[in-house]
Short mmCIF file of C-alpha atoms in Angstrom, two decimals:
data_model
loop_
_atom_site.label_atom_id
_atom_site.label_comp_id
_atom_site.label_asym_id
_atom_site.label_seq_id
_atom_site.Cartn_x
_atom_site.Cartn_y
_atom_site.Cartn_z
CA UNK K 1 70.66 110.06 93.25
CA UNK K 2 71.95 112.14 96.13
CA UNK K 3 74.68 114.33 94.90
CA UNK K 4 76.36 114.36 98.36
CA UNK K 5 76.37 110.39 98.27
CA UNK K 6 78.11 110.48 94.95
CA UNK K 7 80.41 113.24 96.01
CA UNK K 8 81.37 110.98 99.08
CA UNK K 9 82.07 107.89 96.97
CA UNK K 10 84.34 109.96 94.55
CA UNK K 11 86.03 111.49 97.55
CA UNK K 12 86.74 108.23 99.19
CA UNK K 13 87.97 106.83 95.82
CA UNK K 14 90.31 109.81 95.37
CA UNK K 15 91.52 109.90 98.95
CA UNK K 16 92.69 106.20 98.69
CA UNK K 17 94.27 106.60 95.44
CA UNK K 18 96.28 109.70 96.64
CA UNK K 19 97.33 107.95 99.65
CA UNK K 20 98.25 104.94 98.01
CA UNK K 21 100.55 106.84 95.36
CA UNK K 22 102.02 108.97 98.06
CA UNK K 23 103.02 105.97 100.51
CA UNK K 24 104.17 103.81 97.25
CA UNK K 25 106.46 106.76 96.33
CA UNK K 26 108.06 107.22 99.62
CA UNK K 27 108.44 103.48 100.31
CA UNK K 28 110.07 103.21 96.69
CA UNK K 29 112.28 106.28 97.40
CA UNK K 30 113.52 104.88 100.71
CA UNK K 31 114.24 101.64 99.20
CA UNK K 32 116.19 103.34 96.30
CA UNK K 33 118.32 105.33 98.49
CA UNK K 34 119.11 102.41 100.79
CA UNK K 35 120.22 100.44 97.71
CA UNK K 36 122.29 102.98 96.36
CA UNK K 37 123.94 103.95 99.90
CA UNK K 38 124.38 100.43 100.44
CA UNK K 39 125.98 99.56 97.01
CA UNK K 40 128.19 102.45 97.31
CA UNK K 41 129.81 100.88 100.64
CA UNK K 42 129.90 97.31 98.91
CA UNK K 43 131.68 98.77 95.87
CA UNK K 44 134.29 100.67 97.68
CA UNK K 45 133.02 104.33 96.78
CA UNK K 46 135.34 105.73 99.26
CA UNK K 47 138.43 105.65 97.00
CA UNK K 48 136.81 108.56 94.93
CA UNK K 49 136.59 110.62 97.76
CA UNK K 50 139.06 112.98 99.13
CA UNK K 51 141.30 111.21 101.84
CA UNK K 52 139.88 113.29 104.66
CA UNK K 53 136.31 112.54 104.07
CA UNK K 54 136.79 108.61 103.49
CA UNK K 55 135.96 107.74 107.11
CA UNK K 56 132.92 109.90 107.21
CA UNK K 57 131.36 108.17 104.32
CA UNK K 58 130.62 104.93 105.72
CA UNK K 59 129.22 106.52 108.93
CA UNK K 60 127.24 109.11 107.22
CA UNK K 61 125.64 106.88 104.72
CA UNK K 62 125.11 104.11 107.39
CA UNK K 63 123.41 106.57 109.44
CA UNK K 64 121.09 107.51 106.66
CA UNK K 65 120.46 103.69 105.91
CA UNK K 66 119.44 103.35 109.50
CA UNK K 67 117.17 106.36 109.79
CA UNK K 68 115.51 105.38 106.47
CA UNK K 69 115.06 101.85 107.70
CA UNK K 70 113.59 103.14 110.96
CA UNK K 71 111.05 105.49 109.18
CA UNK K 72 110.05 102.43 106.90
CA UNK K 73 109.61 100.24 109.96
CA UNK K 74 107.69 102.54 112.02
CA UNK K 75 105.44 104.21 109.47
CA UNK K 76 105.22 100.95 107.33
CA UNK K 77 104.56 103.20 103.99
CA UNK K 78 104.17 99.76 101.67
CA UNK K 79 101.65 98.50 103.94
CA UNK K 80 99.81 101.58 103.97
CA UNK K 81 99.96 101.67 100.20
CA UNK K 82 98.89 98.23 99.96
CA UNK K 83 95.71 98.75 102.04
CA UNK K 84 94.84 101.96 100.30
CA UNK K 85 95.23 100.19 96.99
CA UNK K 86 92.64 97.47 97.98
CA UNK K 87 90.09 99.96 99.15
CA UNK K 88 90.72 102.06 96.10
CA UNK K 89 89.70 99.24 93.81
CA UNK K 90 86.73 98.48 96.00
CA UNK K 91 85.67 102.03 95.60
CA UNK K 92 86.43 102.22 91.84
CA UNK K 93 84.27 99.07 91.32
CA UNK K 94 81.28 101.05 93.02
CA UNK K 95 81.91 104.04 90.75
CA UNK K 96 81.93 101.60 88.00
CA UNK K 97 78.66 99.99 88.89
CA UNK K 98 77.18 103.52 89.43
CA UNK K 99 78.09 104.45 85.94
CA UNK K 100 76.41 101.19 84.56
CA UNK K 101 73.51 101.54 86.84
CA UNK K 102 72.32 105.03 88.20
CA UNK K 103 69.72 103.47 90.49
CA UNK K 104 72.55 101.72 92.34
CA UNK K 105 72.25 102.20 96.35
CA UNK K 106 75.48 103.83 97.02
CA UNK K 107 74.85 103.96 100.60
CA UNK K 108 74.48 100.44 100.77
CA UNK K 109 77.82 99.80 98.68
CA UNK K 110 79.53 102.45 100.96
CA UNK K 111 78.23 100.41 104.20
CA UNK K 112 79.91 97.40 102.75
CA UNK K 113 83.08 98.90 102.37
CA UNK K 114 83.14 100.87 105.68
CA UNK K 115 84.40 97.96 107.88
CA UNK K 116 87.58 97.95 106.11
CA UNK K 117 88.16 101.70 105.62
CA UNK K 118 91.32 103.13 106.86
CA UNK K 119 91.72 106.61 108.50
CA UNK K 120 93.39 109.02 106.19
CA UNK K 121 93.84 112.58 107.51
CA UNK K 122 95.93 115.71 107.00
CA UNK K 123 96.75 117.01 103.73
CA UNK K 124 95.28 114.26 101.84
CA UNK K 125 91.74 115.20 102.67
CA UNK K 126 91.75 118.67 100.83
CA UNK K 127 93.75 117.37 97.90
CA UNK K 128 90.92 114.33 97.45
CA UNK K 129 88.21 116.95 98.05
CA UNK K 130 89.66 119.29 95.30
CA UNK K 131 90.12 116.30 92.84
CA UNK K 132 86.50 114.91 93.48
CA UNK K 133 85.10 118.30 92.72
CA UNK K 134 86.95 118.72 89.38
CA UNK K 135 86.04 115.18 88.57
CA UNK K 136 82.36 115.66 89.03
CA UNK K 137 82.43 119.02 87.33
CA UNK K 138 81.51 121.11 90.56
CA UNK K 139 83.07 124.56 91.35
CA UNK K 140 86.01 124.13 93.30
CA UNK K 141 86.93 127.22 95.43
CA UNK K 142 89.47 125.15 97.82
CA UNK K 143 93.02 126.68 97.71
CA UNK K 144 95.85 124.32 98.95
CA UNK K 145 98.58 125.51 101.26
CA UNK K 146 102.15 125.01 99.90
CA UNK K 147 102.57 121.91 101.95
CA UNK K 148 99.43 120.56 100.53
CA UNK K 149 100.64 121.33 96.92
CA UNK K 150 103.95 119.55 97.56
CA UNK K 151 102.07 116.42 99.07
CA UNK K 152 99.72 116.61 95.79
CA UNK K 153 102.70 116.57 93.68
CA UNK K 154 104.29 113.81 95.45
CA UNK K 155 100.90 112.05 95.21
CA UNK K 156 100.65 112.38 91.46
CA UNK K 157 98.20 115.14 91.37
CA UNK K 158 98.75 118.51 89.76
CA UNK K 159 96.16 121.32 89.84
#
């Protein structure tokens, strides 16, 4: 078996897993903030604030809700998480099949998944590369930037 193809399989698996986790956490965070801010308006949270800031509370919380709603609508974090989860399951299935049968044609299996693949770029690529190297017991010399480390943390990875 070609180690490059095996690495590509693990890389694709990790890339979709990291992307799924990141988008799911962002979507859940946005929903939580919207729920908390919306609830604070409904339960009249303003009465606990100083009189001079009461009028601003509704405006600021409403503005935050609008901004988060726009971000959620534009970037569709939950949709991206669902698509990545579906791909991740397919890549995971191929990995499981390979572990049971070392003669499995990974190229053929990857070609079957490729039409449904999604484009994932940016910080996720280096994080998935690093995770794949570690999983396969290969030497890893990749150093993540501070930004990539933050994305990795938000994606459930720690190096």
